[in-house]
Structures are given as C-alpha cells and as structure tokens.
CSV table of C-alpha atoms in Angstrom, one decimal:
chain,number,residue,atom,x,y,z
A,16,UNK,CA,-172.9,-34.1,40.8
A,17,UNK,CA,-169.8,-34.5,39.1
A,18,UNK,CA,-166.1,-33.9,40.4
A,19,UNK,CA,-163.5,-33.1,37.8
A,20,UNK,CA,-159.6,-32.5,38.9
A,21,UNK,CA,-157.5,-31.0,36.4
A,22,UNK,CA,-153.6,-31.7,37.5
A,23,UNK,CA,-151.4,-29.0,36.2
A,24,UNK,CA,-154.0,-26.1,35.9
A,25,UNK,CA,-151.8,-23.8,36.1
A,26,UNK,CA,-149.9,-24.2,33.1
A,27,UNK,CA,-150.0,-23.5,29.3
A,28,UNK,CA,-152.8,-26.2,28.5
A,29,UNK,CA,-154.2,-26.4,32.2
A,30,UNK,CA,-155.8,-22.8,32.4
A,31,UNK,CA,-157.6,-22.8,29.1
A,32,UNK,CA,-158.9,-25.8,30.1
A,33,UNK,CA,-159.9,-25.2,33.5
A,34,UNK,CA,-161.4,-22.8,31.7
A,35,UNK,CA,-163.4,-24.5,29.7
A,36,UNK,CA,-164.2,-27.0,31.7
A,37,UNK,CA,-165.9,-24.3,34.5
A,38,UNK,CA,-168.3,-23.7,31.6
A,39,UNK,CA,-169.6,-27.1,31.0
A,40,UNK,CA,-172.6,-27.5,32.4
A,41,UNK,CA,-172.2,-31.2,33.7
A,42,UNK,CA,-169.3,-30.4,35.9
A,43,UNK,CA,-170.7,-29.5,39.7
A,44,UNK,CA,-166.8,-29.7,41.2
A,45,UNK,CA,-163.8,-28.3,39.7
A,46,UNK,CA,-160.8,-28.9,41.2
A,47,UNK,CA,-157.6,-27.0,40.3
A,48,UNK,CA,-154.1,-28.3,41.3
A,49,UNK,CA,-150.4,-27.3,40.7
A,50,UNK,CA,-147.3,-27.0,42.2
A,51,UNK,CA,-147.3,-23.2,41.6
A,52,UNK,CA,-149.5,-20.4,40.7
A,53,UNK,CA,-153.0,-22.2,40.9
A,54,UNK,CA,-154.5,-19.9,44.0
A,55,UNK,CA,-154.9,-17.0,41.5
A,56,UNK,CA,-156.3,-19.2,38.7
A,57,UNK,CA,-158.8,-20.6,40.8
A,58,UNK,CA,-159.6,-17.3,42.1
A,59,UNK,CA,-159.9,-15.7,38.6
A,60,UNK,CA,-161.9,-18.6,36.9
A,61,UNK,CA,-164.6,-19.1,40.2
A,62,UNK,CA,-165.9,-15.5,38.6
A,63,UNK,CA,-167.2,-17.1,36.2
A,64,UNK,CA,-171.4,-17.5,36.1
A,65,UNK,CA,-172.0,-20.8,35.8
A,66,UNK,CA,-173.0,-23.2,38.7
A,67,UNK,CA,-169.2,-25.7,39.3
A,68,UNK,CA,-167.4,-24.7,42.2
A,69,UNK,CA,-164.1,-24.3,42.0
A,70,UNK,CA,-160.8,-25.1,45.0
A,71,UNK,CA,-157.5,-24.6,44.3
A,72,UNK,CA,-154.7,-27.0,45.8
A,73,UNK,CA,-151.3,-25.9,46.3
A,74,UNK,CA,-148.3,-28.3,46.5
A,75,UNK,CA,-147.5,-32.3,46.6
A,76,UNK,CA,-148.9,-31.9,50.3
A,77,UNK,CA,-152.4,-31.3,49.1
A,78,UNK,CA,-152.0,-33.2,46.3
A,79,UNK,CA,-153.9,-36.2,47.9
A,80,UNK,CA,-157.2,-34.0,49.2
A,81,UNK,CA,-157.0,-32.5,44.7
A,82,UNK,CA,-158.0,-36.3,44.1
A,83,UNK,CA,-159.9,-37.3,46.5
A,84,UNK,CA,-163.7,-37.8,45.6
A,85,UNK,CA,-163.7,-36.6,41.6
A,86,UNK,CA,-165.0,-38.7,39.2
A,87,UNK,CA,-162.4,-37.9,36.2
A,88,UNK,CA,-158.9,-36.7,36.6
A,89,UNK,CA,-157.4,-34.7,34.0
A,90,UNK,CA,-153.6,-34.7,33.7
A,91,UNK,CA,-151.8,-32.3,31.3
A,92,UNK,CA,-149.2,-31.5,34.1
A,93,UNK,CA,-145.7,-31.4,32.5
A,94,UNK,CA,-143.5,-29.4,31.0
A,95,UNK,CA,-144.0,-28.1,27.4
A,96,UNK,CA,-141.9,-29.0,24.3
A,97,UNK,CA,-139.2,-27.0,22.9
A,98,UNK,CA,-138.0,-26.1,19.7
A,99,UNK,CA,-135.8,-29.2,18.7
A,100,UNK,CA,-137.1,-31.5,21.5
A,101,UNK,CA,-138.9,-34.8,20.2
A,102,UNK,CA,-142.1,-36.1,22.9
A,103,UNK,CA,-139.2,-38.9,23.7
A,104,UNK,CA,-137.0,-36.0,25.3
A,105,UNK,CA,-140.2,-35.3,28.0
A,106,UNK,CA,-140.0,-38.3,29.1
A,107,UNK,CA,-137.4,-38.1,31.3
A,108,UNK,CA,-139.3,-35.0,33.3
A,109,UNK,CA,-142.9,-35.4,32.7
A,110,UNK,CA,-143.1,-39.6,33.6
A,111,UNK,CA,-142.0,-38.9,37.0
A,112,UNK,CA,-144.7,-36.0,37.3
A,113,UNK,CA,-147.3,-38.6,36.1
A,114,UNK,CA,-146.7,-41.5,38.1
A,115,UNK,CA,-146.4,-39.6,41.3
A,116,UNK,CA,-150.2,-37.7,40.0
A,117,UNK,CA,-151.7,-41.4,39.6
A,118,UNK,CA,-150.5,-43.2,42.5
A,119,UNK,CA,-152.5,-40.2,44.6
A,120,UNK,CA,-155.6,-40.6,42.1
A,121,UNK,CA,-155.5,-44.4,42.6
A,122,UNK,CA,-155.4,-43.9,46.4
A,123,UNK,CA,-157.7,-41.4,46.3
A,124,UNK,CA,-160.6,-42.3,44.1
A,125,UNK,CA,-159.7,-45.5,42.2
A,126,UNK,CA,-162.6,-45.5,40.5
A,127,UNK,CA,-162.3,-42.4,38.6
A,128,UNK,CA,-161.6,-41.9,35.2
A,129,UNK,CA,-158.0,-40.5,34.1
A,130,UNK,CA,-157.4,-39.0,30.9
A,131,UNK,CA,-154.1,-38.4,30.0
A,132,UNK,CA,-152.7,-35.5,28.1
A,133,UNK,CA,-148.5,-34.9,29.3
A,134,UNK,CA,-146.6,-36.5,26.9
A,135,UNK,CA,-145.3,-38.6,25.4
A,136,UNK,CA,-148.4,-40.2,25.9
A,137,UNK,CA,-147.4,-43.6,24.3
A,138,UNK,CA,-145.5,-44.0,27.3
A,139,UNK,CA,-147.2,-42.0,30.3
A,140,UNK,CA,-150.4,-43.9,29.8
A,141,UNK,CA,-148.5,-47.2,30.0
A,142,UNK,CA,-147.0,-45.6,33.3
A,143,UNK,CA,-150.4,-44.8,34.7
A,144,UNK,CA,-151.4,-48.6,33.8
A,145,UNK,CA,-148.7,-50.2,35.2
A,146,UNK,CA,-148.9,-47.9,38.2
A,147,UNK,CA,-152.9,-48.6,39.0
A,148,UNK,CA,-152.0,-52.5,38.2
A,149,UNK,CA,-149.3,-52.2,41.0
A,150,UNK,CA,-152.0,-50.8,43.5
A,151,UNK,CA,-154.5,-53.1,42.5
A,152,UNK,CA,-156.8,-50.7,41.3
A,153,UNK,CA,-156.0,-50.8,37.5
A,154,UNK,CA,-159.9,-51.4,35.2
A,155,UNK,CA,-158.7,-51.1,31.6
A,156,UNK,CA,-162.2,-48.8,30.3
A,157,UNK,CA,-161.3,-45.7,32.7
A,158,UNK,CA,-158.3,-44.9,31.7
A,159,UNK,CA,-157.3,-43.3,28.8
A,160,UNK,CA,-154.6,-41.1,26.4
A,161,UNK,CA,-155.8,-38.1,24.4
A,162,UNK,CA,-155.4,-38.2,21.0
A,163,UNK,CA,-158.4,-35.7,20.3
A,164,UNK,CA,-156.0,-33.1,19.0
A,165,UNK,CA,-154.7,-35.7,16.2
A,166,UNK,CA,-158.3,-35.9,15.1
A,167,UNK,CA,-159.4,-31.6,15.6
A,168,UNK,CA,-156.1,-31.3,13.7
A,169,UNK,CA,-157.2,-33.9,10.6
A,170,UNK,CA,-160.8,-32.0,10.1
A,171,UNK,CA,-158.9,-28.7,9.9
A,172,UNK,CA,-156.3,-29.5,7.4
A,173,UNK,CA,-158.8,-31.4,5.2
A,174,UNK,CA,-160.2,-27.9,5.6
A,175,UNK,CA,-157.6,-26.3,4.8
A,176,UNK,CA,-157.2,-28.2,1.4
A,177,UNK,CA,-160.9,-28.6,0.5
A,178,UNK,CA,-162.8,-25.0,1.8
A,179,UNK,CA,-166.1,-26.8,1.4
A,180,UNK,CA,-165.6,-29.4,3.9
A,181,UNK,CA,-167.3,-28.7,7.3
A,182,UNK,CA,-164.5,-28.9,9.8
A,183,UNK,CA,-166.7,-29.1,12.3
A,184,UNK,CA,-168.7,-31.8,11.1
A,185,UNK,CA,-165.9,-33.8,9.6
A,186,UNK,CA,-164.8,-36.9,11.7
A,187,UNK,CA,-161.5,-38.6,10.6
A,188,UNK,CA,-160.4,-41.8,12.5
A,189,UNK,CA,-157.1,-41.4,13.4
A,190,UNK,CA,-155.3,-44.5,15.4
A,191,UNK,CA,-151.6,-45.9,16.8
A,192,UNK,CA,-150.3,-43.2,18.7
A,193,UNK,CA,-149.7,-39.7,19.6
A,194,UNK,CA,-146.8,-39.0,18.1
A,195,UNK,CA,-145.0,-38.0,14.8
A,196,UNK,CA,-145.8,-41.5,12.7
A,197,UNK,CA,-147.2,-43.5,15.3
A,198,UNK,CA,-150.2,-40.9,14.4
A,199,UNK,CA,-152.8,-42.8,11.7
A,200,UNK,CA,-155.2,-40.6,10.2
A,201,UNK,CA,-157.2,-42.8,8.3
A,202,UNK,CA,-158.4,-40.1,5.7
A,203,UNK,CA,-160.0,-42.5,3.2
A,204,UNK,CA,-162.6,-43.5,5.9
A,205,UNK,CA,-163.8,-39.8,6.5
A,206,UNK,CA,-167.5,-39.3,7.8
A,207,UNK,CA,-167.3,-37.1,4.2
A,208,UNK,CA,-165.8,-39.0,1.3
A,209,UNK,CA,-162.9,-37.4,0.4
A,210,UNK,CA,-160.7,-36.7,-3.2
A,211,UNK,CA,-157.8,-36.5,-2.5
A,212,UNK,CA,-154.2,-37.4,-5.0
A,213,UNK,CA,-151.8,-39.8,-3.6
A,214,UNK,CA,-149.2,-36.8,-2.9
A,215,UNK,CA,-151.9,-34.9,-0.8
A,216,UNK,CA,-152.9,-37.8,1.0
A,217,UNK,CA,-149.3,-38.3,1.5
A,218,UNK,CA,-148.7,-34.3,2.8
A,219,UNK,CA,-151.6,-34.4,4.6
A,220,UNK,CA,-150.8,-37.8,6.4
A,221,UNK,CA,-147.6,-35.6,7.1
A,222,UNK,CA,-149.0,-32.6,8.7
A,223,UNK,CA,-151.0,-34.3,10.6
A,224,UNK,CA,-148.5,-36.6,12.3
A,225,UNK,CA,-145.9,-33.4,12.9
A,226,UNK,CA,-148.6,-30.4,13.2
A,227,UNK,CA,-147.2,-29.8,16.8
A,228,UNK,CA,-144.3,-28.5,15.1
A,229,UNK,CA,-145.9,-26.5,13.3
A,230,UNK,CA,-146.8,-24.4,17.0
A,231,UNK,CA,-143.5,-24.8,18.5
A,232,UNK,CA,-142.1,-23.2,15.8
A,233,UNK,CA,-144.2,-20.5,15.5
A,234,UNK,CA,-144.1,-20.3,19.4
A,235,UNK,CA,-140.1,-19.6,18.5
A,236,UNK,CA,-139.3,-21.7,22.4
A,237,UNK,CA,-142.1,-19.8,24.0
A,238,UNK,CA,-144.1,-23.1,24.3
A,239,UNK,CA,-145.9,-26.0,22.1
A,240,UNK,CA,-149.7,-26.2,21.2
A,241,UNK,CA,-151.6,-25.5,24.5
A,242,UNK,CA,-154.7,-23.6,23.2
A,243,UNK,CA,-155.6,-26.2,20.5
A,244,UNK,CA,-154.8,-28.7,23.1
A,245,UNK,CA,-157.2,-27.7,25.6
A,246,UNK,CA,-159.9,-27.4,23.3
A,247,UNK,CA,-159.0,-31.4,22.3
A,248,UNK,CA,-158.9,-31.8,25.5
A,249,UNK,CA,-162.1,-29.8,26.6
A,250,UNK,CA,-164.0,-31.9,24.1
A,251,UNK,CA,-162.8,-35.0,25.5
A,252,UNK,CA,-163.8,-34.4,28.7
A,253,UNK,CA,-167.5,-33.6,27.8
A,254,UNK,CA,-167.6,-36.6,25.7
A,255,UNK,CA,-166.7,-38.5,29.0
A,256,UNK,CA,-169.0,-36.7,30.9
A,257,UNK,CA,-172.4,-37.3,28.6
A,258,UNK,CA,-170.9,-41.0,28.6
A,259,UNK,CA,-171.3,-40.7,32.5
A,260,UNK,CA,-174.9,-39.6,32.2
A,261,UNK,CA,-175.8,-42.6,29.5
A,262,UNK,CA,-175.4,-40.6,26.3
A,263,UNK,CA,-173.6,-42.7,23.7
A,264,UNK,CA,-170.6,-40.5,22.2
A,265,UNK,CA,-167.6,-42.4,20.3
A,266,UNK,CA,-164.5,-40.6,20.6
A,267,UNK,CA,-160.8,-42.0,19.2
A,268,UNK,CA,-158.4,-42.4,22.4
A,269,UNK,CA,-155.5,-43.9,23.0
A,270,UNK,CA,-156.3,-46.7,25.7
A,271,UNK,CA,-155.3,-51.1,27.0
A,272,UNK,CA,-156.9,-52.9,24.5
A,273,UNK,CA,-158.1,-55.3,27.2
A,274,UNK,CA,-161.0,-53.3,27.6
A,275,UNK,CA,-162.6,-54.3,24.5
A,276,UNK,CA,-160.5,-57.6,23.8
A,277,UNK,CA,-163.2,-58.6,20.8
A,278,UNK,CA,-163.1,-55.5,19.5
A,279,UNK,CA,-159.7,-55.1,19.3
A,280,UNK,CA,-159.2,-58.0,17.0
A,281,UNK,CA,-160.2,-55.7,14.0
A,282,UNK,CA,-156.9,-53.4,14.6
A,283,UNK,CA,-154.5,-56.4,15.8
A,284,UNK,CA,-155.6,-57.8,12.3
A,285,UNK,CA,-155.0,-54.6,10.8
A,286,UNK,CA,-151.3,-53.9,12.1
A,287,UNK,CA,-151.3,-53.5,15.9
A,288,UNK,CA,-150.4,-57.4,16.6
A,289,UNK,CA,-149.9,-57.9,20.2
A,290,UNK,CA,-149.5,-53.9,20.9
A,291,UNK,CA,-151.4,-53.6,25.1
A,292,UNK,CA,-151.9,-50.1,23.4
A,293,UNK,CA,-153.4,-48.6,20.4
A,294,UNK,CA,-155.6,-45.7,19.8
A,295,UNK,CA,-159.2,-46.2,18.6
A,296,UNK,CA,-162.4,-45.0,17.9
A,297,UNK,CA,-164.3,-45.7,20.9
A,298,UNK,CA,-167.9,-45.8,22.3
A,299,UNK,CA,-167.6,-44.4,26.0
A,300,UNK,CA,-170.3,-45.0,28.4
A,301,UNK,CA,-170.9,-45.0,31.8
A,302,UNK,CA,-168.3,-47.3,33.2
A,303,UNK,CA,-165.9,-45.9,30.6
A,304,UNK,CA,-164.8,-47.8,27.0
A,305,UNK,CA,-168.3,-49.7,26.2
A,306,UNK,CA,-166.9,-51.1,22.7
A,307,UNK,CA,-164.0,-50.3,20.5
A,308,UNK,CA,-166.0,-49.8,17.5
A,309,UNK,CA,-165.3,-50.8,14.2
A,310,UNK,CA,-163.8,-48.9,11.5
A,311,UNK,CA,-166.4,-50.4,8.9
A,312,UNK,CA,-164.0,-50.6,5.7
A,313,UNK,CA,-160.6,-51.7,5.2
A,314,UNK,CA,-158.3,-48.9,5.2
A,315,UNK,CA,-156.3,-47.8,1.9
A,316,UNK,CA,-152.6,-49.8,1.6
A,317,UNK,CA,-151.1,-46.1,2.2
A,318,UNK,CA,-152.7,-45.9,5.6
A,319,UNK,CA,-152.0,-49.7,6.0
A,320,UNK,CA,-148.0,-49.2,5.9
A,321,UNK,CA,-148.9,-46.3,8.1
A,322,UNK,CA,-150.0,-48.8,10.6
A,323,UNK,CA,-146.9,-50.7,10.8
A,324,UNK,CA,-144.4,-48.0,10.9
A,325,UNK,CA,-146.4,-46.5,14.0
A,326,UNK,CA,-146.6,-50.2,15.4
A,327,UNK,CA,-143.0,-51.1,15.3
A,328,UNK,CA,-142.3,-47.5,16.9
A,329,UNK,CA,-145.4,-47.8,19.8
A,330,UNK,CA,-143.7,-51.6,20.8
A,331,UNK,CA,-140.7,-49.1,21.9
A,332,UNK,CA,-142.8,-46.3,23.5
A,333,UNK,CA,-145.2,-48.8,25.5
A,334,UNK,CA,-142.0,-50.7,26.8
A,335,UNK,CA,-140.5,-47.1,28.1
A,336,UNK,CA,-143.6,-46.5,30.2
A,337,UNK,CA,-143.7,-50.0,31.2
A,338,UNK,CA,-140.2,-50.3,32.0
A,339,UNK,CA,-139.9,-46.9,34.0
A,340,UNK,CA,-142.2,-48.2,36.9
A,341,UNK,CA,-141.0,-51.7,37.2
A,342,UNK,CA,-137.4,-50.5,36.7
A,343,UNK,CA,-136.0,-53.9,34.8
C-alpha cells in the first residue's frame, strides 16, 4: 500500500500527472490537493480502471489531512513561467507556496519522500531542506529536486540530431542544476557513444539548458512545459516507487549531498566544491538516495567549464532558498 499526494493537481503539470500517476500500478492512494479546481479533477480521474483510490482536498484548511499518512509527496504547485520571465522571477511566488506545502508534509508524515518540481528548484529544494531541518525532521536521502526533464530532454535532442539513436533507451547524465547553465548534460558519457563536432556538442549543450524556452514560446504566454514535465515527473515517481519495493533504479536528481557524502567526493572533485546541492545520478532504494553513483569517466573539458559556470551560479540559487526561510 502506497500513499502518493500530488500538491498542485490542479494545474498545468499537476493533472497530467495525477494522471499518470492513477495508472501506475504501485500507487494504492492518490491524493489530489489544490487551492482551486481539484474536486472535479479528482472526480474525472477516479473513472479511471485501475485499483488507486483517489480524494480530493480543497483549500490550506485541508491541506494538513492531503499530507497526512502518504509515503511520497509530489509538489509541482506554483505558478507557470511566462514569456520573458527567468525561473529566478518565480521565486518570489512559488517559494512561499513551497514552504508552506512542506512544513504540513513535515508535520504530517515526516517520513515521506518529497520530490520537488516548482521552480526554481535550485532554490525551493534548499527551502524545503532548511524548512524540514527547522522542524527536526530533515533526512538528506528523501528529499529530492527533479531534474528528469533535463535528462528526457537530452535523449530527444540527441534524437533529433542522430535519427538512429533510441531515445528511449538513451541515458545522458546530466548534473548541477535545473536551470539555463546550471544544467550539465554530460553528452560524452552517453549509455550510447556518441559523434558529435564541437559546435553540436556546443548547440546541443545549449538547447538542452534553455529547452523550456523553447515551450514558452511556442505556448506564446499560455504557459511553460507542463505535459513534458509530468511525464519527467511521472517517471520519477515510479522510479521512487520500485526503489520503495527493493528494485534498484538510478535516476539523476537534484538532492543534499550529505546523503551520500563519499560519493559525492567524485563531483566536488569535478567542480561542485563545497555546493550542499548538486544534481546526480543516483541509486534510489528503499530509504531513498542509497549511493550517488559514479560517473565512471572523466567528463570532456567542454562539459568541465560547464561545471563551473553552473557552480558559481548554484552557490547564488542555494543561498536564495536558504536565506528565504532563515530570513538573514
């Protein structure tokens, strides 16, 4: 039996994955929350003939019975980006959304596992650490940021130039951040070899770090990527829940790298320093991040620079976050 909240299910990412997430098979409990509109989407998705049951929960004053008893919260509550707004321009709306979410969740069921998706998640995960730490209840391995898109976004592209790549298959490791150049995708350390010239590795690099923008544009202000995002974040969520049941999966996240502090050597070496937050490939298990596993090469000096660019910009997005709940 496993409980899964999803906190803004109602919105643009929320639905398609509350969606998805009533048809995966290891979720017994769904529970839907939102400030608005969430009745009718748990109403439409309980339809659906598969065996999770689903509640709905209306409002900050049933906020605390959403959270109460799940096993992994799911927060992509927030609002969306706009055309001409940068992740950093959220912050001022979507960090006071998350910290209110997690200090119910850590209340609630401290034990659970929270994956982040509002952005800018270089900053709201920091806020979700600081605020567990403040309530005592804080266990770097269960807590996480989801960079999944960055990585569904690198296997399509490489598609995209090379047709005969398997996107499906293809795994890129992509670390940092979740944003613009904090993004690393570390394309010479594909699961396929790649060819690639130094100006497409160079474009690539590119799209991937700015590929949101790509959707908002196209969305011309009606939104950012939602449906691309709830599949990312659909997978994520079943990678967490075959973790739960004792199936190894390695998934790259965004997470404290005090959960795996030997581990993490390899990417402090590498660029991240004395970063509290990187994203990395990780093995997940059932108490959450088992190891930070390693990348098995040394990446390209491209992909290196790459590294410190997004370190010296994630040193500034981890303070935000930090700095927002402790309000120095």
């Amino acid at each position: 039996m496993v409980s899964v909240a999803i906190l803004g299910a109602a919105g643009g990412i929320g639905q398609p994955l509350s969606l998805l997430l009533k048809l995966n098979a290891n979720v017994s409990k769904l529970h839907l929350y939102d400030i608005v509109n969430v009745p009718g989407v748990a109403a439409d998705i309980s339809h659906i003939s598969t065996n999770a049951e689903v509640k709905s929960f209306l409002g900050a004053g049933q906020l605390n019975d959403a959270v109460t008893g799940i096993d992994l919260a799911i927060i992509p509550a927030g609002v969306p980006r706009k055309p001409g707004m940068t992740r950093d321009d959220l912050f001022k709306i979507n960090a006071g959304i998350v910290k209110t979410l997690v200090e119910a969740i850590a209340l609630n069921s401290p034990k659970a596992f929270i994956a982040v998706i509002s952005n800018p998640v270089n900053s709201t995960v920091p806020i979700a650490a600081e605020v567990l730490k403040s309530k005592g209840v804080f266990d770097a391995r269960r807590l996480f940021g989801v960079t999944s898109l960055d990585v569904v976004r690198a296997s399509r592209f490489v598609r995209d130039l090379r047709p005969g790549v398997d996107a499906a298959a293809l795994r890129v490791p992509v670390v940092g951040g979740h944003s613009g150049n904090t993004i690393v995708p570390l394309l010479s350390l594909a699961s396929t070899p790649i060819s690639l010239s130094p100006e497409e590795t160079k474009d690539l690099t590119h799209r991937i770090q700015f590929g949101g923008d790509e959707v908002v544009k196209a969305k011309d202000g009606a939104g950012s990527a939602t449906l691309s995002m709830a599949y990312a974040g659909a997978r994520f969520a079943d990678s967490l829940l075959r973790a739960m049941k004792g199936e190894s999966v390695v998934e790259p996240t965004f997470i404290a790298l005090a959960a795996d502090p030997e581990g993490a050597k390899e990417f402090r070496e590498l660029g991240a320093g004395s970063l509290e937050f990187f994203a990395v490939p990780v093995e997940l298990g059932p108490e959450g991040v088992k190891r930070i596993v390693p990348l098995g090469a040394q990446p390209s000096a491209f992909e290196l620079d790459a590294i410190k660019v997004a370190t010296e910009a994630l040193a500034t997005n981890i303070a935000t976050g930090v700095t927002y709940v402790k309000g120095v």
